[in-house]
Tab-separated table of C-alpha atoms in Angstrom:
chain	number	residue	atom	x	y	z
O	3	LEU	CA	-27.160	67.695	2.135
O	4	ALA	CA	-30.234	67.308	3.850
O	5	GLY	CA	-28.781	63.316	5.303
O	6	GLY	CA	-25.954	65.274	7.149
O	7	ARG	CA	-23.390	62.801	5.494
O	8	LEU	CA	-21.682	65.737	3.902
O	9	ASN	CA	-21.200	67.784	7.220
O	10	SER	CA	-19.672	64.619	8.890
O	11	PHE	CA	-17.168	64.146	5.697
O	12	PHE	CA	-15.806	67.708	5.927
O	13	ASP	CA	-15.517	67.727	9.105
O	14	ASP	CA	-13.518	64.983	9.676
O	15	PRO	CA	-12.389	63.842	6.202
O	16	PRO	CA	-9.685	60.672	5.543
O	17	ASP	CA	-5.963	61.522	5.043
O	18	PHE	CA	-6.081	62.309	1.399
O	19	ASP	CA	-2.636	62.038	-1.359
O	20	GLU	CA	-2.226	64.800	-2.863
O	21	GLU	CA	-4.669	63.710	-5.824
O	22	MET	CA	-7.247	62.611	-3.982
O	23	LEU	CA	-7.226	66.328	-2.377
O	24	ALA	CA	-7.218	68.438	-5.770
O	25	TYR	CA	-11.248	65.634	-5.950
O	26	LEU	CA	-12.019	66.827	-2.166
O	27	VAL	CA	-11.426	70.744	-3.117
O	28	THR	CA	-13.058	70.275	-6.094
O	29	LEU	CA	-16.306	68.974	-4.577
O	30	LEU	CA	-16.370	71.515	-1.475
O	31	LYS	CA	-15.672	74.692	-4.438
O	32	GLY	CA	-18.858	72.847	-6.207
O	33	ILE	CA	-21.021	72.140	-3.302
O	34	ALA	CA	-20.489	75.830	-1.468
O	35	MET	CA	-20.723	77.516	-5.246
O	36	ARG	CA	-24.462	76.105	-5.124
O	37	LEU	CA	-25.118	77.478	-2.084
O	38	ASN	CA	-27.701	79.977	-1.311
O	39	ALA	CA	-29.602	81.501	1.939
O	40	ASP	CA	-31.950	78.531	1.798
O	41	THR	CA	-29.573	75.490	1.067
O	42	ALA	CA	-26.874	76.550	3.164
O	43	LEU	CA	-29.359	75.696	6.206
O	44	LEU	CA	-28.768	72.308	5.477
O	45	CYS	CA	-24.640	72.901	5.836
O	46	LEU	CA	-24.922	73.983	9.509
O	47	VAL	CA	-24.722	71.622	12.862
O	48	THR	CA	-25.604	72.630	16.246
O	49	GLU	CA	-22.775	71.037	18.814
O	50	LYS	CA	-20.263	71.610	21.526
O	51	ALA	CA	-17.468	73.172	20.364
O	52	ASP	CA	-14.307	70.801	20.622
O	53	ALA	CA	-10.678	71.299	20.580
O	54	GLN	CA	-10.885	72.656	16.965
O	55	GLY	CA	-13.349	75.488	18.024
O	56	GLU	CA	-11.662	76.747	20.829
O	57	TYR	CA	-11.321	80.042	19.565
O	58	CYS	CA	-14.944	80.952	20.031
O	59	SER	CA	-15.362	78.912	23.148
O	60	GLU	CA	-17.276	81.446	25.111
O	61	PHE	CA	-19.968	79.458	23.301
O	62	PRO	CA	-20.826	76.263	25.090
O	63	LYS	CA	-22.689	75.453	22.080
O	64	ARG	CA	-23.284	77.162	18.872
O	65	PRO	CA	-23.952	76.886	14.936
O	66	ARG	CA	-21.108	75.546	12.850
O	67	MET	CA	-21.169	75.188	9.224
O	68	PRO	CA	-17.680	71.972	8.721
O	69	ILE	CA	-17.798	73.163	4.612
O	70	PHE	CA	-16.558	76.309	5.937
O	71	GLU	CA	-14.439	75.619	8.219
O	72	ARG	CA	-12.845	73.327	5.850
O	73	SER	CA	-12.827	75.755	3.342
O	74	VAL	CA	-10.750	77.901	5.814
O	75	GLN	CA	-8.210	75.027	6.897
O	76	LEU	CA	-7.118	74.925	3.001
O	77	VAL	CA	-6.664	78.811	1.905
O	78	GLY	CA	-3.093	78.482	2.496
O	79	HIS	CA	-2.333	75.169	1.347
O	80	ARG	CA	0.827	74.641	-1.028
O	81	ASP	CA	-1.171	74.024	-3.965
O	82	SER	CA	-2.460	76.860	-5.933
O	83	MET	CA	-5.621	75.004	-7.261
O	84	VAL	CA	-6.130	74.029	-3.702
O	85	GLN	CA	-5.830	77.427	-2.363
O	86	THR	CA	-7.671	79.327	-5.125
O	87	ALA	CA	-10.682	76.953	-5.045
O	88	ALA	CA	-10.927	76.952	-0.892
O	89	ARG	CA	-10.474	80.908	-0.993
O	90	THR	CA	-13.270	80.838	-3.302
O	91	ALA	CA	-15.400	79.023	-1.374
O	92	VAL	CA	-14.271	80.860	1.628
O	93	LEU	CA	-15.354	84.221	-0.109
O	94	TRP	CA	-18.984	82.721	-1.160
O	95	ILE	CA	-20.266	81.307	1.967
O	96	LEU	CA	-19.329	84.794	3.732
O	97	SER	CA	-21.278	86.898	1.357
O	98	ILE	CA	-24.675	84.226	1.807
O	99	ASP	CA	-27.236	86.717	3.424
O	100	GLN	CA	-29.090	84.322	6.033
O	101	LEU	CA	-28.473	84.826	10.014
O	102	ALA	CA	-28.094	81.539	10.862
O	103	VAL	CA	-25.286	81.408	8.070
O	104	ARG	CA	-23.553	84.224	8.914
O	105	ALA	CA	-23.443	83.312	12.610
O	106	ALA	CA	-21.630	80.155	12.289
O	107	VAL	CA	-19.042	81.487	9.724
O	108	GLN	CA	-18.352	85.151	10.567
O	109	VAL	CA	-16.952	83.796	14.231
O	110	VAL	CA	-14.923	81.660	12.502
O	111	ALA	CA	-13.650	84.145	9.927
O	112	ALA	CA	-12.204	86.228	12.397
O	113	GLY	CA	-11.103	83.889	15.163
O	114	LEU	CA	-9.103	81.743	12.648
O	115	LEU	CA	-9.016	82.529	9.054
O	116	ALA	CA	-7.806	86.373	10.017
O	117	PRO	CA	-4.716	84.677	12.238
O	118	ARG	CA	-4.496	81.541	9.593
O	119	LEU	CA	-3.906	84.643	6.715
O	120	SER	CA	-1.409	85.841	8.891
O	121	ASP	CA	0.851	83.388	9.752
O	122	PHE	CA	0.709	82.561	5.982
O	123	ALA	CA	1.948	85.884	5.259
O	124	LEU	CA	5.026	85.145	7.280
O	125	MET	CA	5.735	82.044	5.485
O	126	VAL	CA	5.540	83.083	1.800
O	127	TYR	CA	8.262	84.509	2.130
O	128	GLY	CA	10.422	80.941	3.023
O	129	PRO	CA	13.788	80.528	2.543
O	130	PHE	CA	13.223	77.901	0.008
O	131	MET	CA	10.846	80.588	-1.980
O	132	GLY	CA	12.541	82.217	-5.182
O	133	ALA	CA	11.667	85.668	-5.385
O	134	SER	CA	8.806	85.906	-8.189
O	135	GLU	CA	7.208	83.043	-6.689
O	136	ALA	CA	7.078	84.867	-3.286
O	137	HIS	CA	5.926	88.251	-4.918
O	138	GLU	CA	3.233	86.641	-6.686
O	139	ASN	CA	1.900	84.347	-3.742
O	140	MET	CA	2.166	87.652	-1.489
O	141	GLN	CA	-0.087	89.508	-4.310
O	142	GLU	CA	-2.492	86.447	-4.360
O	143	LEU	CA	-2.729	86.695	-0.587
O	144	LEU	CA	-3.485	90.458	-0.621
O	145	ASP	CA	-5.678	90.237	-2.879
O	146	PHE	CA	-8.156	87.868	-0.870
O	147	VAL	CA	-7.589	90.157	1.935
O	148	GLU	CA	-8.772	93.013	-0.345
O	149	ASP	CA	-11.774	90.710	-1.476
O	150	LEU	CA	-12.763	89.561	2.250
O	151	PHE	CA	-12.224	93.763	3.456
O	152	GLY	CA	-14.813	94.357	0.258
O	153	LEU	CA	-17.165	92.327	2.022
O	154	GLY	CA	-18.149	94.716	4.615
O	155	ILE	CA	-17.782	92.502	7.572
O	156	PRO	CA	-17.377	94.641	10.704
O	157	VAL	CA	-15.826	91.446	12.864
O	158	LEU	CA	-14.258	90.397	10.085
O	159	SER	CA	-12.686	93.567	8.742
O	160	LYS	CA	-11.419	94.581	12.798
O	161	SER	CA	-9.835	90.875	13.105
O	162	LEU	CA	-7.678	91.207	9.698
O	163	GLU	CA	-6.638	94.675	11.253
O	164	ASP	CA	-5.700	93.543	14.542
O	165	HIS	CA	-3.674	90.786	12.844
O	166	GLY	CA	-1.509	93.242	10.407
O	167	PHE	CA	-3.388	93.774	7.587
O	168	CYS	CA	-5.119	96.876	6.353
O	169	PHE	CA	-6.815	98.320	3.261
O	170	ASP	CA	-6.241	101.168	1.341
O	171	GLY	CA	-8.754	102.394	-1.510
O	172	ASP	CA	-6.011	103.329	-3.817
O	173	ARG	CA	-3.504	100.739	-2.805
O	174	GLY	CA	-5.902	97.820	-2.252
O	175	GLY	CA	-4.771	94.990	0.505
O	176	ALA	CA	-2.011	95.882	1.839
O	177	ILE	CA	0.380	94.376	5.420
O	178	ARG	CA	2.036	96.003	8.117
O	179	GLY	CA	4.463	94.659	9.874
O	180	PRO	CA	7.999	92.552	9.591
O	181	SER	CA	8.078	90.662	5.926
O	182	VAL	CA	6.381	93.539	4.029
O	183	ILE	CA	7.452	93.156	0.433
O	184	VAL	CA	7.171	96.641	-1.257
O	185	HIS	CA	8.717	96.261	-4.459
O	186	GLN	CA	11.002	93.793	-6.913
O	187	ALA	CA	13.394	95.310	-9.077
O	188	GLU	CA	13.205	94.285	-12.821
O	189	SER	CA	16.996	94.932	-12.565
O	190	TYR	CA	18.152	93.458	-9.807
O	191	PRO	CA	16.335	89.810	-9.149
O	192	ALA	CA	15.756	90.791	-5.152
O	193	VAL	CA	13.142	91.463	-2.914
O	194	SER	CA	13.413	94.289	-0.834
O	195	VAL	CA	11.997	93.457	2.853
O	196	PHE	CA	11.147	96.324	4.720
O	197	ASP	CA	9.139	96.903	8.275
O	198	LYS	CA	6.375	99.140	7.210
O	199	PRO	CA	4.567	99.505	3.765
O	200	SER	CA	5.238	103.354	3.985
O	201	ASP	CA	8.295	106.278	2.503
O	202	ASP	CA	10.327	105.926	5.448
O	203	ALA	CA	10.341	102.384	6.443
O	204	LEU	CA	13.201	100.711	7.311
O	205	LEU	CA	14.869	98.020	4.925
O	206	LEU	CA	15.372	95.046	6.753
O	207	GLY	CA	16.957	92.793	4.485
O	208	GLU	CA	16.869	91.192	0.754
O	209	ILE	CA	15.636	87.832	-0.533
O	210	PRO	CA	17.572	86.683	-3.542
């Protein structure tokens, strides 16, 4: 960590096939889960934000954490193992109680993670996704969103709400707007899509 090579690696990893990507995400998660308030400082770099950092371009220079940014990039990956490992790393790093680390990751969480999750939610119910698989993916996403709300980070919670997510103490994570899946009837293998998660919602359609 101290040499900065892993920071460079996570900033610009080589193109991996699916098998090698599994090794990358295993390494990423393994390192992230070993970080604490002291060792996480070794994962910070300070440099001018480039095109990948345009979401915080109001800061000409800012502390960055490449391992966190790479984790955010993978939270919506189609491979469930990659997805789960990346989400675990994100939650762990966001929970580190260190001022400099929070400064680096919270702006990324609000500016990149929240909109990425919103985009992923809209893609979950694609035309080639089976109903049961889509429903499971959405539930896993909402569980992750609930965990993010549970961290109690105001800037992140606000960004999640701005991008269509909400948290209900009784129901947990939920999402507002089109492509909201309210239920999947056991006797009828289709997912009903409503315009909002409430009793007066308008049925938009059904996905077989």
